[in-house]
PDB file of C-alpha atoms in Angstrom:
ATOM      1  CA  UNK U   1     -39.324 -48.510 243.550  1.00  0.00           C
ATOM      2  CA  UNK U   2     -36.985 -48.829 246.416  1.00  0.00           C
ATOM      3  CA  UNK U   3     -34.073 -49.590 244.046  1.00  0.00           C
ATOM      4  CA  UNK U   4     -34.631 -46.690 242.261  1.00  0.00           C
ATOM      5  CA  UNK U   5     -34.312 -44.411 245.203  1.00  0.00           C
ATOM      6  CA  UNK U   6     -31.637 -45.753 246.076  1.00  0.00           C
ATOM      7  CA  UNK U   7     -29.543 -45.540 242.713  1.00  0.00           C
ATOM      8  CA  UNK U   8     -30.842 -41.681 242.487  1.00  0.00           C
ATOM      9  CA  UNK U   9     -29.538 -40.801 246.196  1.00  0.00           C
ATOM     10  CA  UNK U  10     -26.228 -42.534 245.056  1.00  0.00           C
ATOM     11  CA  UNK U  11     -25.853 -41.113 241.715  1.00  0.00           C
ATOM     12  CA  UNK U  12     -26.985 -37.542 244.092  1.00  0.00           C
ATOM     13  CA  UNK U  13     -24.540 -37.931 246.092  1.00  0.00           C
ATOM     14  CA  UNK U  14     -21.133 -38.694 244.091  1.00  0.00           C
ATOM     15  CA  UNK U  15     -22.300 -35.464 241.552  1.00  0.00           C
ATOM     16  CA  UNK U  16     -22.232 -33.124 244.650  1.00  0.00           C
ATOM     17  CA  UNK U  17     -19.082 -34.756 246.304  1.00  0.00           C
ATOM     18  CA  UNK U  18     -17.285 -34.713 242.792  1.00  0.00           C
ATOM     19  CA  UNK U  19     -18.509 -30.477 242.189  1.00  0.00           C
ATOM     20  CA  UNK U  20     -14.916 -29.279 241.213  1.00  0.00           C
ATOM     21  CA  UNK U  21     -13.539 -26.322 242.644  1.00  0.00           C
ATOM     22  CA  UNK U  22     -11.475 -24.100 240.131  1.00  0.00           C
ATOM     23  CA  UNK U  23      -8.627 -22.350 242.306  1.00  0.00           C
ATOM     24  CA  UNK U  24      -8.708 -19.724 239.408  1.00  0.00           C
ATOM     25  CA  UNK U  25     -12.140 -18.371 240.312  1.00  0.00           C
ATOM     26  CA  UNK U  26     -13.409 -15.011 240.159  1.00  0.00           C
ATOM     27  CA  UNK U  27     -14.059 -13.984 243.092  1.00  0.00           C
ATOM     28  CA  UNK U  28     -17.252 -11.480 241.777  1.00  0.00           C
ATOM     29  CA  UNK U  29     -19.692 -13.391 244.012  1.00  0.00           C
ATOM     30  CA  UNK U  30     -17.560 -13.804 246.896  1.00  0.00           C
ATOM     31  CA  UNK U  31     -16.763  -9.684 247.797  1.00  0.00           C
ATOM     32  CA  UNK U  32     -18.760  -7.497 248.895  1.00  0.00           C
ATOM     33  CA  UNK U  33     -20.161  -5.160 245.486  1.00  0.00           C
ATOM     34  CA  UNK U  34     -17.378  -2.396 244.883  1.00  0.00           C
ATOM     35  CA  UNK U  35     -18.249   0.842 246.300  1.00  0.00           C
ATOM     36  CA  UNK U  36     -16.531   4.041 248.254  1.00  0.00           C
ATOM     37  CA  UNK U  37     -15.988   0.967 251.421  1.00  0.00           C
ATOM     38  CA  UNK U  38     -13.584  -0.846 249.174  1.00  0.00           C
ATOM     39  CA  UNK U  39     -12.583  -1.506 245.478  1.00  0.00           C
ATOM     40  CA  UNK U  40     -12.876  -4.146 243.131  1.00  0.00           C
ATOM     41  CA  UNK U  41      -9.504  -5.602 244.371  1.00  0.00           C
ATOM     42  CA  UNK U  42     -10.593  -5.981 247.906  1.00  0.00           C
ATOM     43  CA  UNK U  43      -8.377  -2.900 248.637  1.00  0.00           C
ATOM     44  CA  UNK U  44      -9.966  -0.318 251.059  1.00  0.00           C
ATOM     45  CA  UNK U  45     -11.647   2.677 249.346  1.00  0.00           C
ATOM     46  CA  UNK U  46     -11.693   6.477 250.082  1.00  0.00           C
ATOM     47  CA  UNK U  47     -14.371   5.955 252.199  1.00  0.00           C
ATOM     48  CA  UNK U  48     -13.371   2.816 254.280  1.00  0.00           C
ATOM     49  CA  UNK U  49     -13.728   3.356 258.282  1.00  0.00           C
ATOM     50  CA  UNK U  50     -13.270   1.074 261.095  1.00  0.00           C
ATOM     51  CA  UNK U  51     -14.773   0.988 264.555  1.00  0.00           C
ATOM     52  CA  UNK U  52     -12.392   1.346 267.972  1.00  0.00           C
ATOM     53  CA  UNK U  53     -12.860   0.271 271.435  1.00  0.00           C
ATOM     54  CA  UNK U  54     -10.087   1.198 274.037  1.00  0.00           C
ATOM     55  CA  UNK U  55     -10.256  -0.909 276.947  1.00  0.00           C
ATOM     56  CA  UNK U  56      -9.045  -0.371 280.847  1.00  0.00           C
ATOM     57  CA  UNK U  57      -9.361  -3.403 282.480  1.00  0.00           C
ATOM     58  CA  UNK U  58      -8.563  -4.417 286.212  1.00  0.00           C
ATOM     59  CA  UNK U  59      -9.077  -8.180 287.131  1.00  0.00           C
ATOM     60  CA  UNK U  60      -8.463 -10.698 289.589  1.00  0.00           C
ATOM     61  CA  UNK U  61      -7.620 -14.029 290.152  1.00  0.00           C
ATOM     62  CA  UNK U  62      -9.283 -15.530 292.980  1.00  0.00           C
ATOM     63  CA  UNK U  63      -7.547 -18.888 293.952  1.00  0.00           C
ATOM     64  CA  UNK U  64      -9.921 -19.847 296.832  1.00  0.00           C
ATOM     65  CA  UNK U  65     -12.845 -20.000 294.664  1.00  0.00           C
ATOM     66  CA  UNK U  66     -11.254 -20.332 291.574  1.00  0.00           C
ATOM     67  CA  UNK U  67     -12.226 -17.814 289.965  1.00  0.00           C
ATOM     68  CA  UNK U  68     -11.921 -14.341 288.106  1.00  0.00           C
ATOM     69  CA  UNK U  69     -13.125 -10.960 289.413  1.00  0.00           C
ATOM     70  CA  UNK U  70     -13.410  -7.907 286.373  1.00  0.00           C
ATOM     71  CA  UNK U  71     -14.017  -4.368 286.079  1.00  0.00           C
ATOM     72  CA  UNK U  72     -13.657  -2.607 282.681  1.00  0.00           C
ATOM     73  CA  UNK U  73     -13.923   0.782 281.292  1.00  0.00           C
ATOM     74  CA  UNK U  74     -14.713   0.997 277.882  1.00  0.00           C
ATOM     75  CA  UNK U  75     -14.326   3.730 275.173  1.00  0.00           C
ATOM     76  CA  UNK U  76     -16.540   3.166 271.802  1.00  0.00           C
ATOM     77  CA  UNK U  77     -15.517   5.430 269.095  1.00  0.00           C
ATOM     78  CA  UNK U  78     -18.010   5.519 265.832  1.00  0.00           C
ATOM     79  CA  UNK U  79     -16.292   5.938 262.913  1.00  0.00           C
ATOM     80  CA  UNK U  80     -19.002   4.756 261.062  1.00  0.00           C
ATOM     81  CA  UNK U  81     -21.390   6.669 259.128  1.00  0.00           C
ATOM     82  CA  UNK U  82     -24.423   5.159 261.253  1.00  0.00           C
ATOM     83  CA  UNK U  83     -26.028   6.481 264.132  1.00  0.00           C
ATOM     84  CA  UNK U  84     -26.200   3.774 266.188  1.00  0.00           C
ATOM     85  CA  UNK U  85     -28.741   3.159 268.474  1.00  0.00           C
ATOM     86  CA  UNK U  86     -27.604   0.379 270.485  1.00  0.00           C
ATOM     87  CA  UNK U  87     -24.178  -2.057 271.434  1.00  0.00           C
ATOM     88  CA  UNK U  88     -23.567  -4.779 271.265  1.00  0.00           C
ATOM     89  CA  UNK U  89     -21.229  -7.205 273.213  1.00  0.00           C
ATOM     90  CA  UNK U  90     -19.454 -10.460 273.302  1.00  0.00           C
ATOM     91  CA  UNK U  91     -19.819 -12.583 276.422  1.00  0.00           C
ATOM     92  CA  UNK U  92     -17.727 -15.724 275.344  1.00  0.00           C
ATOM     93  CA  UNK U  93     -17.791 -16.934 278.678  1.00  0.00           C
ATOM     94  CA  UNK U  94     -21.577 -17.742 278.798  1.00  0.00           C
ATOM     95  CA  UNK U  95     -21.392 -20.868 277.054  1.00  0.00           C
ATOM     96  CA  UNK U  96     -20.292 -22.522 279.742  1.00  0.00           C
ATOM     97  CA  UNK U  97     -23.586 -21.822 281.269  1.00  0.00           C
ATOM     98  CA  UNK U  98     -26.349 -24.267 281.760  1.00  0.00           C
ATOM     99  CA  UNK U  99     -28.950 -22.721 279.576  1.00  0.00           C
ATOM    100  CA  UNK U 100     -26.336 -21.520 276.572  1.00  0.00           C
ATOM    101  CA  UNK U 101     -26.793 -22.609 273.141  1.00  0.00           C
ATOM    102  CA  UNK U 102     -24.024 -24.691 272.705  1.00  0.00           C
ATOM    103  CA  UNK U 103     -24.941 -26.558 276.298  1.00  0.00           C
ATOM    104  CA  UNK U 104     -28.468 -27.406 275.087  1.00  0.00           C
ATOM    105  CA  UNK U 105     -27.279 -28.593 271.660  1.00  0.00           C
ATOM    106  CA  UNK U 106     -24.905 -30.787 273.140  1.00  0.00           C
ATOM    107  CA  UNK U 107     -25.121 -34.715 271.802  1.00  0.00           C
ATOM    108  CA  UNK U 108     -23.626 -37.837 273.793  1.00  0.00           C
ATOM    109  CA  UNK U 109     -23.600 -41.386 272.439  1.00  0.00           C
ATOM    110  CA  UNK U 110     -25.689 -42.781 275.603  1.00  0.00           C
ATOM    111  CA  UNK U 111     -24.565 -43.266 278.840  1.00  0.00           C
ATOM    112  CA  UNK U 112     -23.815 -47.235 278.206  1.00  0.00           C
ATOM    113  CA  UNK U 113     -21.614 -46.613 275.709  1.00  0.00           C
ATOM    114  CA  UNK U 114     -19.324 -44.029 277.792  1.00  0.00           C
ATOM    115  CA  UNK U 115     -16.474 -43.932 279.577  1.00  0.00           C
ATOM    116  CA  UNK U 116     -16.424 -43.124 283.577  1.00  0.00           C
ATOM    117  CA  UNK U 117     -13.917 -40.322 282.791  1.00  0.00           C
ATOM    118  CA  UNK U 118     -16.812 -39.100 279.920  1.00  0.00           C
ATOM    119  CA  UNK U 119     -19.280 -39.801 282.298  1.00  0.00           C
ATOM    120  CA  UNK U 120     -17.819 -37.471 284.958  1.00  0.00           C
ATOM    121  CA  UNK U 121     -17.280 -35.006 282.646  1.00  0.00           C
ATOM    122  CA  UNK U 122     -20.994 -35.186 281.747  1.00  0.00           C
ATOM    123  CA  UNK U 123     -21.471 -34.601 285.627  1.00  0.00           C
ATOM    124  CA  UNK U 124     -19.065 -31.734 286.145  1.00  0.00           C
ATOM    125  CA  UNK U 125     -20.610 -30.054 283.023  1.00  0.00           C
ATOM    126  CA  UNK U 126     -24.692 -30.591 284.180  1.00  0.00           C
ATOM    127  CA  UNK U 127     -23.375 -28.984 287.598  1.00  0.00           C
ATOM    128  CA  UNK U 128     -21.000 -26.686 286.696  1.00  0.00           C
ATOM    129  CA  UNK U 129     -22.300 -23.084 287.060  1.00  0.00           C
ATOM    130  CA  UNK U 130     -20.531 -21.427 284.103  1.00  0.00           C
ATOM    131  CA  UNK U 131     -20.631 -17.977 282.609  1.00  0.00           C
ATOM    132  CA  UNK U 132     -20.259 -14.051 283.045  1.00  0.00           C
ATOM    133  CA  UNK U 133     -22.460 -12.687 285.887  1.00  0.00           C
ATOM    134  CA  UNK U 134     -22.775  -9.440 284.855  1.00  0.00           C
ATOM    135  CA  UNK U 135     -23.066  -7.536 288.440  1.00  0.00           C
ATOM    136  CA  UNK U 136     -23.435  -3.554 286.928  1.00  0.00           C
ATOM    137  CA  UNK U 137     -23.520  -1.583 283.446  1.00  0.00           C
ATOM    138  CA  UNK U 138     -23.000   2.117 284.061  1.00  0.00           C
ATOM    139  CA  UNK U 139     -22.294   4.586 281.985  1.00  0.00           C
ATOM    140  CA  UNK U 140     -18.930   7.276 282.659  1.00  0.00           C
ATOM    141  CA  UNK U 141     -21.544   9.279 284.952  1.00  0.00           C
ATOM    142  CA  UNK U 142     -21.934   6.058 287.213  1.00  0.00           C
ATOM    143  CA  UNK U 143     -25.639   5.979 286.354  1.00  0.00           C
ATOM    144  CA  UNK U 144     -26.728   2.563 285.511  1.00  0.00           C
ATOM    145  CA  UNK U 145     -27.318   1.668 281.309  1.00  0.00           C
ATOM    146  CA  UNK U 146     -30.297  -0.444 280.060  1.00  0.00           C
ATOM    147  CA  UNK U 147     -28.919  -3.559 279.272  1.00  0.00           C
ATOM    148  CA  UNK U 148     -29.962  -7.123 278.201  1.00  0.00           C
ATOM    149  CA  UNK U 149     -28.318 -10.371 278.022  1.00  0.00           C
ATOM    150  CA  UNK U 150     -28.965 -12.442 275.414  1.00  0.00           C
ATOM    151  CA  UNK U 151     -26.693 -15.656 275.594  1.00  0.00           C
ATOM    152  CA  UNK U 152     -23.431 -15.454 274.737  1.00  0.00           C
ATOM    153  CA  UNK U 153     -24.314 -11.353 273.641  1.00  0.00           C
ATOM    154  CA  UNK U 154     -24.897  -8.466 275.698  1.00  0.00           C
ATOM    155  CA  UNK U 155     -26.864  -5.277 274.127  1.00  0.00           C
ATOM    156  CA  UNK U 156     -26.424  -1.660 275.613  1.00  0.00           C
ATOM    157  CA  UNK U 157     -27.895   1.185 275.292  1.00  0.00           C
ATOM    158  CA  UNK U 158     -27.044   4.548 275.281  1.00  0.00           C
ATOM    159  CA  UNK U 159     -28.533   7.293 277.436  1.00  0.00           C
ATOM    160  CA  UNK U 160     -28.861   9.182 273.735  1.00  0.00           C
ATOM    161  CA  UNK U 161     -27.827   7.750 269.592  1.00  0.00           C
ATOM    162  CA  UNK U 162     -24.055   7.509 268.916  1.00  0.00           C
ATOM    163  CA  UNK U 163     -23.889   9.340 265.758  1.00  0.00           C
ATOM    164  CA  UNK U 164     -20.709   9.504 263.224  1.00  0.00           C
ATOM    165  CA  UNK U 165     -17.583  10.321 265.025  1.00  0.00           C
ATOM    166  CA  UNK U 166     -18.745  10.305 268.444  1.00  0.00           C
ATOM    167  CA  UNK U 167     -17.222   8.118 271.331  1.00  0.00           C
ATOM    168  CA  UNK U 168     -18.989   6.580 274.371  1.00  0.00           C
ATOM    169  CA  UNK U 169     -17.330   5.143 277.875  1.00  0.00           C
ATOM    170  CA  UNK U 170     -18.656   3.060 279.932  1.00  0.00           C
ATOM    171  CA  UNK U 171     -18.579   0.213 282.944  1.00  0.00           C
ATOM    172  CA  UNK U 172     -18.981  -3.115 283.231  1.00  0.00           C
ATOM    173  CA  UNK U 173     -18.081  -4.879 286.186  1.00  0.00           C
ATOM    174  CA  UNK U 174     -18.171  -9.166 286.309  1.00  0.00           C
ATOM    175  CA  UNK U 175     -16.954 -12.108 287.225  1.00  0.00           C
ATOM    176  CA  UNK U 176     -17.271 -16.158 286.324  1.00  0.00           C
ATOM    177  CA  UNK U 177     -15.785 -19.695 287.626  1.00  0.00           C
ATOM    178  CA  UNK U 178     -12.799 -21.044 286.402  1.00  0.00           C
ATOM    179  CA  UNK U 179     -13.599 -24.900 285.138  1.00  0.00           C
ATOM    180  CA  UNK U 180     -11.786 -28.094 286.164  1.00  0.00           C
ATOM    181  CA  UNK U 181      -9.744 -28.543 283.299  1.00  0.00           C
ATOM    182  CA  UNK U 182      -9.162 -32.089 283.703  1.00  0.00           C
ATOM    183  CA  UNK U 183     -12.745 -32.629 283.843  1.00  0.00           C
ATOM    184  CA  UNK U 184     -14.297 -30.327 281.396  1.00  0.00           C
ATOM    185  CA  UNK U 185     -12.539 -29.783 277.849  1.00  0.00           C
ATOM    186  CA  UNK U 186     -12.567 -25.970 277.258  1.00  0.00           C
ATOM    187  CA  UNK U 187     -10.297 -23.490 275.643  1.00  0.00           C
ATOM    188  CA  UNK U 188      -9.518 -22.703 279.172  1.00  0.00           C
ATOM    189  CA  UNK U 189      -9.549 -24.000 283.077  1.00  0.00           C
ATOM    190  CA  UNK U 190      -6.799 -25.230 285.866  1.00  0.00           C
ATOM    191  CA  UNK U 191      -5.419 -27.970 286.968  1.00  0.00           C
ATOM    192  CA  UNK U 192      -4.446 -28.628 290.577  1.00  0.00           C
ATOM    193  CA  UNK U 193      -1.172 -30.257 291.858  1.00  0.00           C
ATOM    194  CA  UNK U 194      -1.541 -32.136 295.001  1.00  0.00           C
ATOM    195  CA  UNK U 195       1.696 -32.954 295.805  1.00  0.00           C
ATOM    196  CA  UNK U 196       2.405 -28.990 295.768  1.00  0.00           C
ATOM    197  CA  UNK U 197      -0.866 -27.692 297.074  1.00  0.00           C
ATOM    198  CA  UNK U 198      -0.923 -25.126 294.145  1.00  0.00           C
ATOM    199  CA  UNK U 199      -2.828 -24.708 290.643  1.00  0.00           C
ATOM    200  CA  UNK U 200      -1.833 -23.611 286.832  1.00  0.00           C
ATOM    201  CA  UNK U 201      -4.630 -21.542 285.121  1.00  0.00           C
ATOM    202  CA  UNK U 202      -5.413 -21.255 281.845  1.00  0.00           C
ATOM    203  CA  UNK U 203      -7.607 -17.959 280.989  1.00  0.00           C
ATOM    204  CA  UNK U 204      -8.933 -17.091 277.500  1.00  0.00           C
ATOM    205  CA  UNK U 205     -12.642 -15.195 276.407  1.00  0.00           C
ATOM    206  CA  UNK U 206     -11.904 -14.127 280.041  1.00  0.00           C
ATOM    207  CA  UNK U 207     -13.086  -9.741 279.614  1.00  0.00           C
ATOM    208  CA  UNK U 208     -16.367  -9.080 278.142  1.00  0.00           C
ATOM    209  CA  UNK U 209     -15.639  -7.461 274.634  1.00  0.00           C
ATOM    210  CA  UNK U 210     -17.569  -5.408 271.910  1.00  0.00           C
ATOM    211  CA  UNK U 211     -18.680  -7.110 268.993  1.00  0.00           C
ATOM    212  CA  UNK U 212     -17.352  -6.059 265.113  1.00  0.00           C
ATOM    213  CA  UNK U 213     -19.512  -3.454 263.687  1.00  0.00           C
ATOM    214  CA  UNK U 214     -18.847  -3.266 259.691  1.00  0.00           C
ATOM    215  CA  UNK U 215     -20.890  -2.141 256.365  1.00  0.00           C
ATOM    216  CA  UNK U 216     -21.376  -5.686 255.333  1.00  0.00           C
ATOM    217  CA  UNK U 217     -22.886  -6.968 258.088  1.00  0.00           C
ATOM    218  CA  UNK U 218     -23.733  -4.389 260.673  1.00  0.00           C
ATOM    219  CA  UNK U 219     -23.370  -5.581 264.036  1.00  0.00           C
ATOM    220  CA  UNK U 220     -21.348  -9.423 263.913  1.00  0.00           C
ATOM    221  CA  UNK U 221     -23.667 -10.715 266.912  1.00  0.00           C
ATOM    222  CA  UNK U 222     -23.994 -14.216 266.247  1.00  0.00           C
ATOM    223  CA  UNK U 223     -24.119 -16.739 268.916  1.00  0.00           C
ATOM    224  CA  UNK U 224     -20.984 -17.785 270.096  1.00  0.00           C
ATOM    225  CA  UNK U 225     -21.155 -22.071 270.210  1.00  0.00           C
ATOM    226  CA  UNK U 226     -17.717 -22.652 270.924  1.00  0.00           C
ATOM    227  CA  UNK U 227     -15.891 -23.625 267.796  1.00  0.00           C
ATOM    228  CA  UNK U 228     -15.136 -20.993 264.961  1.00  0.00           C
ATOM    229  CA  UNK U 229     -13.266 -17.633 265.375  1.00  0.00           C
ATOM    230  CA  UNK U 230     -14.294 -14.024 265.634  1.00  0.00           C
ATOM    231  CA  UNK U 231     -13.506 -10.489 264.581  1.00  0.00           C
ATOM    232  CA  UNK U 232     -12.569  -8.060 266.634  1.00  0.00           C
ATOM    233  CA  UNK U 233     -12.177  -4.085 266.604  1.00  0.00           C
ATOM    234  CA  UNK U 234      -8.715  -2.747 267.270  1.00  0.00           C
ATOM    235  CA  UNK U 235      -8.061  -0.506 270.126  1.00  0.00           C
ATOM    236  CA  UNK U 236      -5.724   0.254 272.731  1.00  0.00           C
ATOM    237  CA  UNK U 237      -6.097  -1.843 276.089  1.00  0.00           C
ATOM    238  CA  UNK U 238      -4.506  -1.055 279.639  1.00  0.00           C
ATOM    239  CA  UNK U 239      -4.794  -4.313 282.178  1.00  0.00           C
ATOM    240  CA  UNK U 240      -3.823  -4.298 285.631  1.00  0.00           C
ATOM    241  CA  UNK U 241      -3.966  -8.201 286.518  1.00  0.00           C
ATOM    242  CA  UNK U 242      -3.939  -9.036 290.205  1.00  0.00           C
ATOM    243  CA  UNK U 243      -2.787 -12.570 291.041  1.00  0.00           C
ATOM    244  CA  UNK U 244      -1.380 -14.609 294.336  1.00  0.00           C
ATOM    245  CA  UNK U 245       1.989 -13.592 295.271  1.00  0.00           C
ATOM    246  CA  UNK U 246       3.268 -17.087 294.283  1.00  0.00           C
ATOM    247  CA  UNK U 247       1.969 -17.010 290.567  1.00  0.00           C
ATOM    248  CA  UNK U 248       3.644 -16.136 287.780  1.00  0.00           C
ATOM    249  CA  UNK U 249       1.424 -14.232 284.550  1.00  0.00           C
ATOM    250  CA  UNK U 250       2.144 -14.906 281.071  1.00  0.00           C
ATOM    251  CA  UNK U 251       0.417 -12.353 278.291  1.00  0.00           C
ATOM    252  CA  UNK U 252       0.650 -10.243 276.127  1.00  0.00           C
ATOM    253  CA  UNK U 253       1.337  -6.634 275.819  1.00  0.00           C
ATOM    254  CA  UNK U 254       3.953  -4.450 277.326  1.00  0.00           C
ATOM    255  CA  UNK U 255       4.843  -5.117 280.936  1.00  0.00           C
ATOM    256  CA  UNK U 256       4.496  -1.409 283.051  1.00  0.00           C
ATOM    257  CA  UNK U 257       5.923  -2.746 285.827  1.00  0.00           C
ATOM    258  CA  UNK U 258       9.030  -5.001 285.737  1.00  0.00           C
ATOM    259  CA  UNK U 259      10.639  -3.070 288.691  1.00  0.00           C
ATOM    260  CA  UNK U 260       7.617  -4.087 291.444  1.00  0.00           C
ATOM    261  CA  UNK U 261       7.401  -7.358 290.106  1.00  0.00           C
ATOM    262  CA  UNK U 262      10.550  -9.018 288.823  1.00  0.00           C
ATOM    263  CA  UNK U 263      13.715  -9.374 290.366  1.00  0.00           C
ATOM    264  CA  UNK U 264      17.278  -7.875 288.978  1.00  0.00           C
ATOM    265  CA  UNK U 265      17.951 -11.186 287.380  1.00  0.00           C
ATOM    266  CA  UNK U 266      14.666 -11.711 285.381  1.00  0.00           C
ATOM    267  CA  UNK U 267      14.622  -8.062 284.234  1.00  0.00           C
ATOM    268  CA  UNK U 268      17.999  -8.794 282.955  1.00  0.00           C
ATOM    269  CA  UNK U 269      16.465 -11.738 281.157  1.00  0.00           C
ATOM    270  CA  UNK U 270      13.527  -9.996 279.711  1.00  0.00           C
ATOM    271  CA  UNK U 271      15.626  -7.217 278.075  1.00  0.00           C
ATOM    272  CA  UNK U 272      17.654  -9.689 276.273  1.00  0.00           C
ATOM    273  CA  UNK U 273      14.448 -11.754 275.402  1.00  0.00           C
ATOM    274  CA  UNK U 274      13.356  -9.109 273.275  1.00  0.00           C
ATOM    275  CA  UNK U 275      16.448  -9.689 270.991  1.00  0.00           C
ATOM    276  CA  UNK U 276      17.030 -12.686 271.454  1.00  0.00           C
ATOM    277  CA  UNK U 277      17.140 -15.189 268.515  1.00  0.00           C
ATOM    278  CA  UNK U 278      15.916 -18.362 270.401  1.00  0.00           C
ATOM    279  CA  UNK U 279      13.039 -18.454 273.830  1.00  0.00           C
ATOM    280  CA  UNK U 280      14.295 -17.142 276.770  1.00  0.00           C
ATOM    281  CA  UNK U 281      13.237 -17.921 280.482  1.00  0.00           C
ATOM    282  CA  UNK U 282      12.325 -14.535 282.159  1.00  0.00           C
ATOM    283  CA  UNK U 283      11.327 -16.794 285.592  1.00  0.00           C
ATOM    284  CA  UNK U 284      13.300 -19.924 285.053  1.00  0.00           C
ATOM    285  CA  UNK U 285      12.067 -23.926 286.216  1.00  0.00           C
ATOM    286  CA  UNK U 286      13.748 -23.133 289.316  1.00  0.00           C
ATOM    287  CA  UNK U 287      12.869 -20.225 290.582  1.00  0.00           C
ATOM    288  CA  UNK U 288       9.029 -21.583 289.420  1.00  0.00           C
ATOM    289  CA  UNK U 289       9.234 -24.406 291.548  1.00  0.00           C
ATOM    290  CA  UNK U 290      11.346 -22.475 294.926  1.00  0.00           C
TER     291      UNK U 290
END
């Protein structure tokens, strides 16, 4: 009897590793069904709309703590057809927290079997106190919106329905700690440098953000566990990033103002960065390290 189950879980298990895949596949039971969204070629229909949230955005970097201070205004614009009822918003930041999803799912091989710099990483991450704290929701009156956390999601909701074509601002203020990135393996962190008494910081999932809204699946408001990748809606953003005097930023976007923050020299250099053929330093090694 044993044999036997053992020959069938074999024989099991080559037949669903050897399933072929046919690259010529219709893809029928892969789209969505055709409708006024979209057509039978995946091509958007007369009736195809898209969601937008604008963001303004002023932040901080706070070096003595480590780390980053927010305040956001945000514009929601329904082009849906929905009335919606409720928000819905990405908190990326909260599974660094102690009680997150991916924090209580995570597995270790045993302590014997690890090494002291896994071991201290296991430390750092039990102690670290991770995530957004969310300090006020308001809405553009400055009167405070119901709100709930729910993990790596926030929900919001509105003094009244958002129905087809209307917009809706409001506030979120926050902040979270910056990880030890030698310590703790994230898509973000900073390092320190003794001999220079300074750090390098990494930022990413940094801004609270609002979720995809779509016909196919409503609201996309899945936990967040820290691999994968998201959608996101598009929108116009306007950042004002305040960091120490001897830091220099790196993002995207267009830079408003070159003239307060970059000498003669390293406007010079942006200007030709933008056609240049090859990477160009705007703040060079040297003037990095002076």
């Amino acid at each position: 009897m044993t044999v036997s189950r053992c020959i069938l879980l074999v024989l099991f298990t080559l037949s669903v590793n050897a399933a072929p895949r046919d690259p010529f596949k219709q893809l029928d039971d892969v789209w969505p069904t055709p409708d006024e969204m979209r057509r039978a070629s995946g091509a958007p229909g007369p009736g195809y709309w898209q969601q937008r949230a604008d963001y303004v955005i002023d932040v901080e970097l706070d070096e003595a703590k480590n780390r980053i201070i927010g305040s956001e205004k945000i514009t929601y614009h329904n082009n849906s057809k929905d009335t919606l009822e409720y928000l819905w918003l990405q908190l990326d930041q909260n599974i660094y927290a102690p009680t997150s999803d991916s924090a209580l799912s995570r597995t270790t091989s045993g302590i014997s079997g690890m090494s002291y710099k896994g071991l201290e990483a296991l430390k750092e991450r039990m102690k670290f106190d991770g995530g957004h704290k969310i300090t006020a929701v308001k809405d553009a009156a400055g009167k405070p919106l119901e709100h709930v956390v729910v993990l790596t999601n926030m929900r919001i909701v509105p003094p009244k329905p958002l129905k087809p074509g209307e917009s809706f601002t409001f506030s979120v203020d926050w902040n979270f700690n910056i990880s030890n990135a030698k310590l703790m393996s994230m898509r973000m962190g900073y390092e320190f440098f003794e001999q220079d008494k300074n750090h390098l910081y990494a930022i990413a999932q940094w801004f609270p953000r609002m979720c995809a809204y779509t016909d196919v699946t409503g609201w996309q408001n899945k936990q967040y566990l820290g691999t994968g990748e998201f959608a996101l809606e598009f929108g116009d953003y306007l950042v004002r990033i305040t960091a120490p005097a001897d830091h220099v930023v790196a993002s995207t976007g267009v830079l408003q103002n070159a003239e307060k923050i970059l000498s003669k020299a390293q406007r010079e250099r942006l200007a030709k960065a933008a056609k240049a053929k090859k990477p160009v330093f705007i703040v060079t090694p040297d003037e990095a390290k002076a």
